[in-house]
Coordinates of N, CA, C and O in Angstrom, one line a residue:
M1 N 32.8 44.0 4.5 CA 31.9 43.0 3.7 C 32.1 43.3 2.3 O 32.0 44.4 1.8
M2 N 32.3 42.2 1.5 CA 32.5 42.3 0.0 C 31.1 42.3 -0.6 O 30.2 41.7 -0.3
R3 N 31.0 43.1 -1.6 CA 29.8 43.2 -2.5 C 30.0 42.3 -3.7 O 31.0 42.3 -4.3
N4 N 29.0 41.6 -4.0 CA 29.0 40.7 -5.2 C 29.1 41.6 -6.5 O 28.4 42.6 -6.7
P5 N 30.0 41.2 -7.4 CA 30.3 42.1 -8.6 C 29.0 42.2 -9.4 O 28.8 43.3 -10.0
I6 N 28.1 41.2 -9.5 CA 26.9 41.3 -10.2 C 26.0 42.4 -9.6 O 25.4 43.2 -10.2
F7 N 26.0 42.3 -8.2 CA 25.2 43.4 -7.4 C 25.7 44.7 -7.8 O 24.9 45.6 -8.0
I8 N 27.0 45.0 -7.9 CA 27.6 46.3 -8.0 C 27.2 46.7 -9.4 O 26.9 47.8 -9.6
F9 N 27.2 45.8 -10.4 CA 26.8 46.2 -11.8 C 25.3 46.6 -11.7 O 25.0 47.6 -12.4
L10 N 24.5 45.9 -11.1 CA 23.1 46.2 -11.1 C 22.9 47.6 -10.4 O 22.0 48.3 -10.9
V11 N 23.6 47.8 -9.3 CA 23.5 49.1 -8.7 C 23.9 50.2 -9.6 O 23.3 51.3 -9.7
A12 N 25.0 50.0 -10.3 CA 25.5 51.1 -11.2 C 24.4 51.3 -12.4 O 24.1 52.4 -12.8
F13 N 23.8 50.2 -13.0 CA 22.9 50.2 -13.9 C 21.7 51.0 -13.4 O 21.1 51.9 -14.1
A14 N 21.2 50.7 -12.2 CA 20.1 51.4 -11.7 C 20.3 52.9 -11.5 O 19.5 53.6 -11.8
A15 N 21.5 53.1 -11.1 CA 21.8 54.6 -10.9 C 21.9 55.3 -12.2 O 21.5 56.5 -12.3
A16 N 22.3 54.6 -13.2 CA 22.5 55.3 -14.6 C 21.1 55.3 -15.3 O 20.9 56.4 -16.0
F17 N 20.3 54.4 -15.1 CA 19.1 54.4 -15.8 C 17.7 54.4 -15.1 O 16.7 54.7 -15.6
G18 N 17.9 54.3 -13.8 CA 16.7 54.3 -12.9 C 16.4 55.7 -12.4 O 17.3 56.6 -12.5
S19 N 15.3 55.9 -11.9 CA 14.9 57.3 -11.5 C 15.4 57.5 -10.0 O 15.4 58.7 -9.6
G20 N 15.9 56.6 -9.3 CA 16.3 56.7 -8.0 C 15.2 56.7 -7.0 O 15.4 56.9 -5.8
A21 N 13.9 56.7 -7.4 CA 12.8 56.7 -6.6 C 12.6 55.4 -6.0 O 13.2 54.4 -6.2
A22 N 11.7 55.4 -4.9 CA 11.4 54.2 -4.2 C 11.0 53.1 -5.1 O 10.3 53.3 -6.1
C23 N 11.4 51.8 -4.8 CA 11.0 50.7 -5.6 C 11.0 49.5 -4.7 O 11.5 49.5 -3.6
A24 N 10.6 48.4 -5.4 CA 10.6 47.1 -4.6 C 12.0 46.8 -4.2 O 12.8 46.9 -4.9
Q25 N 12.1 46.3 -2.9 CA 13.4 46.0 -2.4 C 13.2 44.5 -1.9 O 12.1 44.1 -1.6
T26 N 14.4 43.8 -1.9 CA 14.3 42.4 -1.3 C 15.4 42.3 -0.3 O 16.3 43.1 -0.3
A27 N 15.3 41.3 0.6 CA 16.3 41.1 1.6 C 17.6 41.0 1.0 O 17.8 40.3 0.0
G28 N 18.7 41.6 1.6 CA 20.0 41.6 1.1 C 20.4 42.7 0.2 O 21.6 42.9 0.0
D29 N 19.4 43.4 -0.3 CA 19.7 44.7 -1.1 C 20.4 45.7 -0.4 O 20.0 46.0 0.7
W30 N 21.5 46.3 -0.9 CA 22.2 47.4 -0.4 C 21.4 48.7 -0.9 O 21.1 48.9 -2.1
V31 N 20.9 49.5 0.1 CA 19.9 50.5 -0.3 C 20.4 51.9 0.4 O 21.3 51.9 1.3
L32 N 19.7 52.9 0.2 CA 19.8 54.2 0.9 C 18.5 54.4 1.6 O 17.4 54.3 0.9
G33 N 18.5 54.6 2.8 CA 17.3 54.9 3.6 C 17.3 56.3 4.1 O 18.3 56.8 4.6
N34 N 16.1 56.9 4.0 CA 15.9 58.3 4.6 C 15.6 58.2 6.0 O 14.5 58.1 6.5
F35 N 16.7 58.1 6.8 CA 16.7 58.0 8.3 C 15.8 59.0 9.0 O 16.0 60.1 8.8
Q36 N 14.8 58.5 9.7 CA 13.9 59.3 10.4 C 13.2 60.3 9.6 O 12.7 61.4 10.1
G37 N 13.1 60.2 8.4 CA 12.5 61.1 7.5 C 13.0 62.5 7.4 O 12.4 63.5 7.0
A38 N 14.3 62.6 7.8 CA 15.0 63.9 7.9 C 15.5 64.4 6.6 O 16.2 65.5 6.6
G39 N 15.4 63.7 5.4 CA 15.9 64.1 4.2 C 17.4 63.8 3.9 O 17.9 64.2 3.0
R40 N 18.0 63.1 4.7 CA 19.4 62.5 4.6 C 19.3 61.1 4.4 O 18.7 60.3 5.1
W41 N 20.0 60.6 3.4 CA 20.0 59.1 3.0 C 21.3 58.4 3.4 O 22.4 58.9 3.1
Y42 N 21.1 57.3 4.2 CA 22.2 56.6 4.7 C 22.2 55.2 4.0 O 21.1 54.6 4.0
P43 N 23.4 54.7 3.9 CA 23.5 53.3 3.3 C 23.2 52.2 4.4 O 23.5 52.4 5.6
G44 N 22.5 51.1 3.8 CA 22.2 50.0 4.8 C 21.8 48.8 3.8 O 21.7 48.9 2.6
I45 N 21.5 47.7 4.6 CA 21.0 46.5 3.9 C 19.6 46.1 4.3 O 19.3 46.3 5.5
V46 N 18.8 45.9 3.3 CA 17.4 45.4 3.6 C 17.4 44.1 4.4 O 18.0 43.2 3.9
Q47 N 16.8 44.1 5.5 CA 16.7 42.8 6.3 C 15.5 42.0 5.9 O 15.5 40.8 5.8
S48 N 14.3 42.7 5.7 CA 13.1 42.1 5.3 C 12.1 43.1 4.8 O 12.3 44.4 5.0
T49 N 11.1 42.7 4.1 CA 10.0 43.6 3.6 C 8.6 42.9 3.9 O 8.6 41.8 4.0
S50 N 7.7 43.7 4.2 CA 6.3 43.2 4.5 C 5.4 44.4 4.4 O 5.5 45.4 5.1
G51 N 4.2 44.2 3.6 CA 3.2 45.2 3.6 C 3.6 46.6 3.4 O 3.1 47.5 4.0
G52 N 4.6 46.8 2.4 CA 5.0 48.2 2.2 C 6.0 48.8 3.1 O 6.4 49.9 3.0
Q53 N 6.4 47.9 4.1 CA 7.5 48.4 5.1 C 8.8 47.6 4.8 O 8.7 46.5 4.3
V54 N 9.8 48.3 5.1 CA 11.2 47.8 4.8 C 12.0 48.0 6.0 O 12.1 49.1 6.6
I55 N 12.6 46.9 6.5 CA 13.5 47.0 7.7 C 14.9 47.1 7.1 O 15.4 46.2 6.4
V56 N 15.5 48.1 7.5 CA 16.9 48.5 7.0 C 17.9 48.4 8.2 O 17.7 49.1 9.2
L57 N 19.0 47.6 8.1 CA 20.0 47.6 9.0 C 21.2 48.6 8.3 O 21.7 48.2 7.3
Y58 N 21.3 49.7 8.9 CA 22.2 50.8 8.3 C 23.6 50.4 8.5 O 24.0 49.6 9.5
D59 N 24.5 50.8 7.7 CA 26.0 50.5 7.8 C 26.5 50.9 9.1 O 27.6 50.4 9.5
D60 N 26.0 51.9 9.8 CA 26.5 52.3 11.1 C 25.9 51.5 12.2 O 26.3 51.7 13.4
G61 N 25.1 50.6 12.0 CA 24.6 49.6 13.0 C 23.1 49.9 13.5 O 22.4 49.1 14.1
D62 N 22.6 51.0 13.2 CA 21.2 51.3 13.5 C 20.2 50.6 12.6 O 20.6 50.1 11.5
T63 N 19.0 50.3 13.1 CA 18.0 49.6 12.4 C 16.8 50.4 12.4 O 16.5 51.1 13.4
E64 N 16.0 50.4 11.4 CA 14.8 51.3 11.2 C 13.9 50.5 10.3 O 14.2 49.9 9.3
I65 N 12.6 50.7 10.7 CA 11.4 50.2 9.9 C 10.9 51.4 9.0 O 10.5 52.3 9.6
L66 N 11.1 51.3 7.7 CA 10.6 52.5 6.9 C 9.5 52.1 5.9 O 9.4 51.0 5.4
P67 N 8.8 53.1 5.6 CA 7.8 52.8 4.4 C 8.7 52.7 3.2 O 9.8 53.3 3.1
A68 N 8.2 51.9 2.2 CA 9.0 51.8 0.9 C 9.3 53.1 0.3 O 10.4 53.2 -0.4
S69 N 8.6 54.1 0.5 CA 8.9 55.4 -0.2 C 10.1 56.1 0.3 O 10.5 57.1 -0.2
R70 N 10.6 55.7 1.6 CA 11.8 56.3 2.1 C 13.0 55.3 2.0 O 14.0 55.6 2.7
V71 N 12.9 54.5 1.0 CA 14.0 53.6 0.6 C 14.3 53.7 -0.9 O 13.3 53.6 -1.7
R72 N 15.5 53.9 -1.2 CA 15.8 53.8 -2.7 C 17.1 53.0 -3.0 O 17.9 52.7 -2.0
H73 N 17.3 52.7 -4.3 CA 18.6 51.9 -4.6 C 19.8 52.7 -4.1 O 19.9 53.9 -4.3
Y74 N 20.8 51.8 -3.7 CA 22.1 52.5 -3.4 C 22.7 52.9 -4.8 O 22.8 52.2 -5.7
N75 N 23.0 54.2 -4.8 CA 23.5 54.8 -6.0 C 24.8 55.6 -5.9 O 25.2 56.4 -6.8
W76 N 25.5 55.4 -4.8 CA 26.7 56.1 -4.6 C 27.8 55.5 -5.5 O 27.9 54.3 -5.8
M77 N 28.6 56.5 -6.1 CA 29.8 56.1 -6.9 C 30.8 57.1 -6.9 O 30.5 58.3 -6.3
V78 N 31.9 57.0 -7.4 CA 33.0 58.0 -7.5 C 32.3 59.3 -8.1 O 31.7 59.3 -9.1
G79 N 32.5 60.4 -7.3 CA 32.0 61.7 -7.8 C 30.7 62.0 -7.1 O 30.3 63.2 -7.1
T80 N 30.0 61.1 -6.5 CA 28.8 61.4 -5.7 C 29.1 62.4 -4.5 O 30.2 62.2 -3.8
R81 N 28.3 63.4 -4.4 CA 28.4 64.4 -3.2 C 27.8 63.7 -2.1 O 26.7 63.2 -2.1
V82 N 28.5 63.7 -0.9 CA 28.1 63.1 0.3 C 28.6 64.1 1.5 O 29.3 65.1 1.2
E83 N 28.1 63.8 2.7 CA 28.6 64.4 3.9 C 29.1 63.3 4.8 O 28.5 62.3 4.8
C84 N 30.3 63.4 5.3 CA 30.8 62.4 6.2 C 31.2 62.9 7.6 O 31.6 64.0 7.7
N85 N 31.1 62.1 8.5 CA 31.5 62.4 9.9 C 33.0 62.2 10.0 O 33.6 61.1 10.2
Y86 N 33.7 63.4 9.8 CA 35.2 63.4 9.7 C 35.8 62.8 10.8 O 35.5 63.2 12.1
Q87 N 36.6 61.8 10.6 CA 37.4 61.0 11.7 C 36.5 60.6 12.8 O 36.9 60.5 13.9
N88 N 35.3 60.3 12.4 CA 34.2 59.9 13.4 C 34.2 60.7 14.7 O 34.0 60.2 15.8
Q89 N 34.3 62.0 14.5 CA 34.4 62.9 15.7 C 33.1 63.7 15.9 O 33.0 64.5 16.8
G90 N 32.1 63.4 15.1 CA 30.7 63.9 15.3 C 30.4 65.1 14.5 O 29.3 65.7 14.5
T91 N 31.3 65.6 13.6 CA 31.1 66.7 12.8 C 31.0 66.3 11.3 O 32.0 65.6 10.9
W92 N 29.9 66.7 10.7 CA 29.7 66.3 9.3 C 30.3 67.4 8.3 O 29.9 68.5 8.5
Y93 N 31.0 66.9 7.3 CA 31.5 67.8 6.3 C 31.3 67.3 4.9 O 31.2 66.2 4.7
P94 N 31.0 68.3 4.0 CA 30.6 68.0 2.7 C 31.9 67.6 1.8 O 32.9 68.1 2.1
G95 N 31.7 66.7 0.9 CA 32.7 66.3 0.0 C 32.3 65.4 -1.1 O 31.1 65.2 -1.3
K96 N 33.2 64.9 -1.9 CA 32.9 63.9 -3.0 C 33.5 62.6 -2.7 O 34.7 62.6 -2.2
I97 N 32.9 61.4 -3.2 CA 33.5 60.2 -3.1 C 34.6 60.1 -4.2 O 34.4 60.4 -5.3
A98 N 35.8 59.7 -3.7 CA 37.0 59.7 -4.5 C 37.3 58.2 -4.9 O 37.9 57.9 -6.0
S99 N 36.9 57.4 -4.0 CA 37.1 55.9 -4.2 C 36.1 55.1 -3.4 O 35.6 55.6 -2.5
L100 N 35.7 54.0 -3.9 CA 34.6 53.1 -3.3 C 34.9 51.7 -3.5 O 35.1 51.3 -4.6
S101 N 35.0 51.0 -2.4 CA 35.3 49.5 -2.4 C 34.4 48.9 -1.3 O 34.9 48.9 -0.1
G102 N 33.2 48.4 -1.6 CA 32.4 47.8 -0.6 C 32.1 49.0 0.4 O 31.6 50.1 0.1
E103 N 32.3 48.7 1.7 CA 32.0 49.7 2.7 C 33.2 50.7 2.9 O 33.0 51.6 3.8
R104 N 34.2 50.6 2.3 CA 35.3 51.5 2.4 C 35.2 52.6 1.4 O 35.1 52.3 0.2
V105 N 35.4 53.8 1.8 CA 35.1 54.9 0.9 C 36.1 56.1 1.1 O 36.5 56.3 2.3
G106 N 36.7 56.5 0.0 CA 37.6 57.6 0.1 C 36.9 58.9 -0.2 O 36.1 58.9 -1.2
I107 N 37.1 59.9 0.6 CA 36.5 61.2 0.5 C 37.5 62.3 0.3 O 38.4 62.4 0.9
N108 N 37.2 63.2 -0.7 CA 37.8 64.4 -0.9 C 36.8 65.5 -0.4 O 35.9 65.8 -1.1
Y109 N 37.2 66.0 0.8 CA 36.3 67.1 1.4 C 36.4 68.4 0.7 O 37.5 68.7 0.1
D110 N 35.4 69.2 0.7 CA 35.4 70.5 0.0 C 36.5 71.4 0.6 O 37.0 72.3 -0.1
D111 N 36.9 71.3 1.8 CA 37.9 72.1 2.4 C 39.4 71.6 2.1 O 40.4 72.2 2.5
G112 N 39.5 70.5 1.2 CA 40.8 70.1 0.8 C 41.3 68.8 1.6 O 42.2 68.2 1.2
D113 N 40.7 68.6 2.8 CA 41.1 67.4 3.5 C 40.7 66.1 2.7 O 39.7 66.2 2.0
K114 N 41.3 65.0 3.1 CA 41.0 63.7 2.4 C 40.9 62.7 3.6 O 41.7 62.8 4.6
E115 N 40.1 61.7 3.3 CA 40.1 60.6 4.4 C 39.6 59.3 3.7 O 38.7 59.4 2.9
I116 N 40.0 58.2 4.2 CA 39.4 56.9 4.0 C 38.6 56.5 5.1 O 39.1 56.6 6.3
T117 N 37.4 56.3 4.9 CA 36.4 56.0 6.0 C 35.4 54.8 5.6 O 35.8 54.1 4.7
R118 N 34.4 54.7 6.3 CA 33.4 53.7 6.1 C 32.1 54.4 5.6 O 31.8 55.5 6.0
T119 N 31.3 53.7 4.8 CA 30.1 54.1 4.3 C 29.1 54.5 5.5 O 28.3 55.4 5.4
G120 N 29.2 53.8 6.6 CA 28.4 53.9 7.8 C 28.6 55.4 8.4 O 27.9 55.8 9.2
L121 N 29.7 56.1 8.0 CA 30.0 57.4 8.5 C 29.7 58.5 7.5 O 30.1 59.6 7.7
C122 N 28.9 58.1 6.5 CA 28.5 59.1 5.3 C 27.1 59.1 5.2 O 26.5 58.1 5.5
R123 N 26.6 60.2 4.5 CA 25.1 60.2 4.1 C 25.1 61.1 2.9 O 26.1 61.9 2.6
S124 N 24.0 61.1 2.2 CA 23.8 62.0 1.1 C 22.4 62.7 1.3 O 21.6 62.4 2.1
R125 N 22.1 63.6 0.3 CA 20.8 64.4 0.4 C 20.0 64.0 -0.9 O 20.4 63.5 -1.8

């Protein structure tokens, strides 16, 4: 899925100047959700909001209803530390984002491996 260039600019602006804390979200926003409150942030799209609750459709296909406090602006960029499910085999390894184009992400793993994968197979802390 292609991201609107204006949206990408706004995300970069929010990452540079915003606190990264929970804030008002609207349907269609690309966000990071704290999945099941476990302290790991996964990318997804806001489906709807109501009464302080946000429905997020994660890039991996899961859906979750979250309190607004567990949703923040998407702030991943080149150099961001993440963990990714290497080759989608179920094991998560730490690394840094080397390239990012929509949901396609290049990862340089800490152990020296490299991979082009999808945002839905990555998470951050």
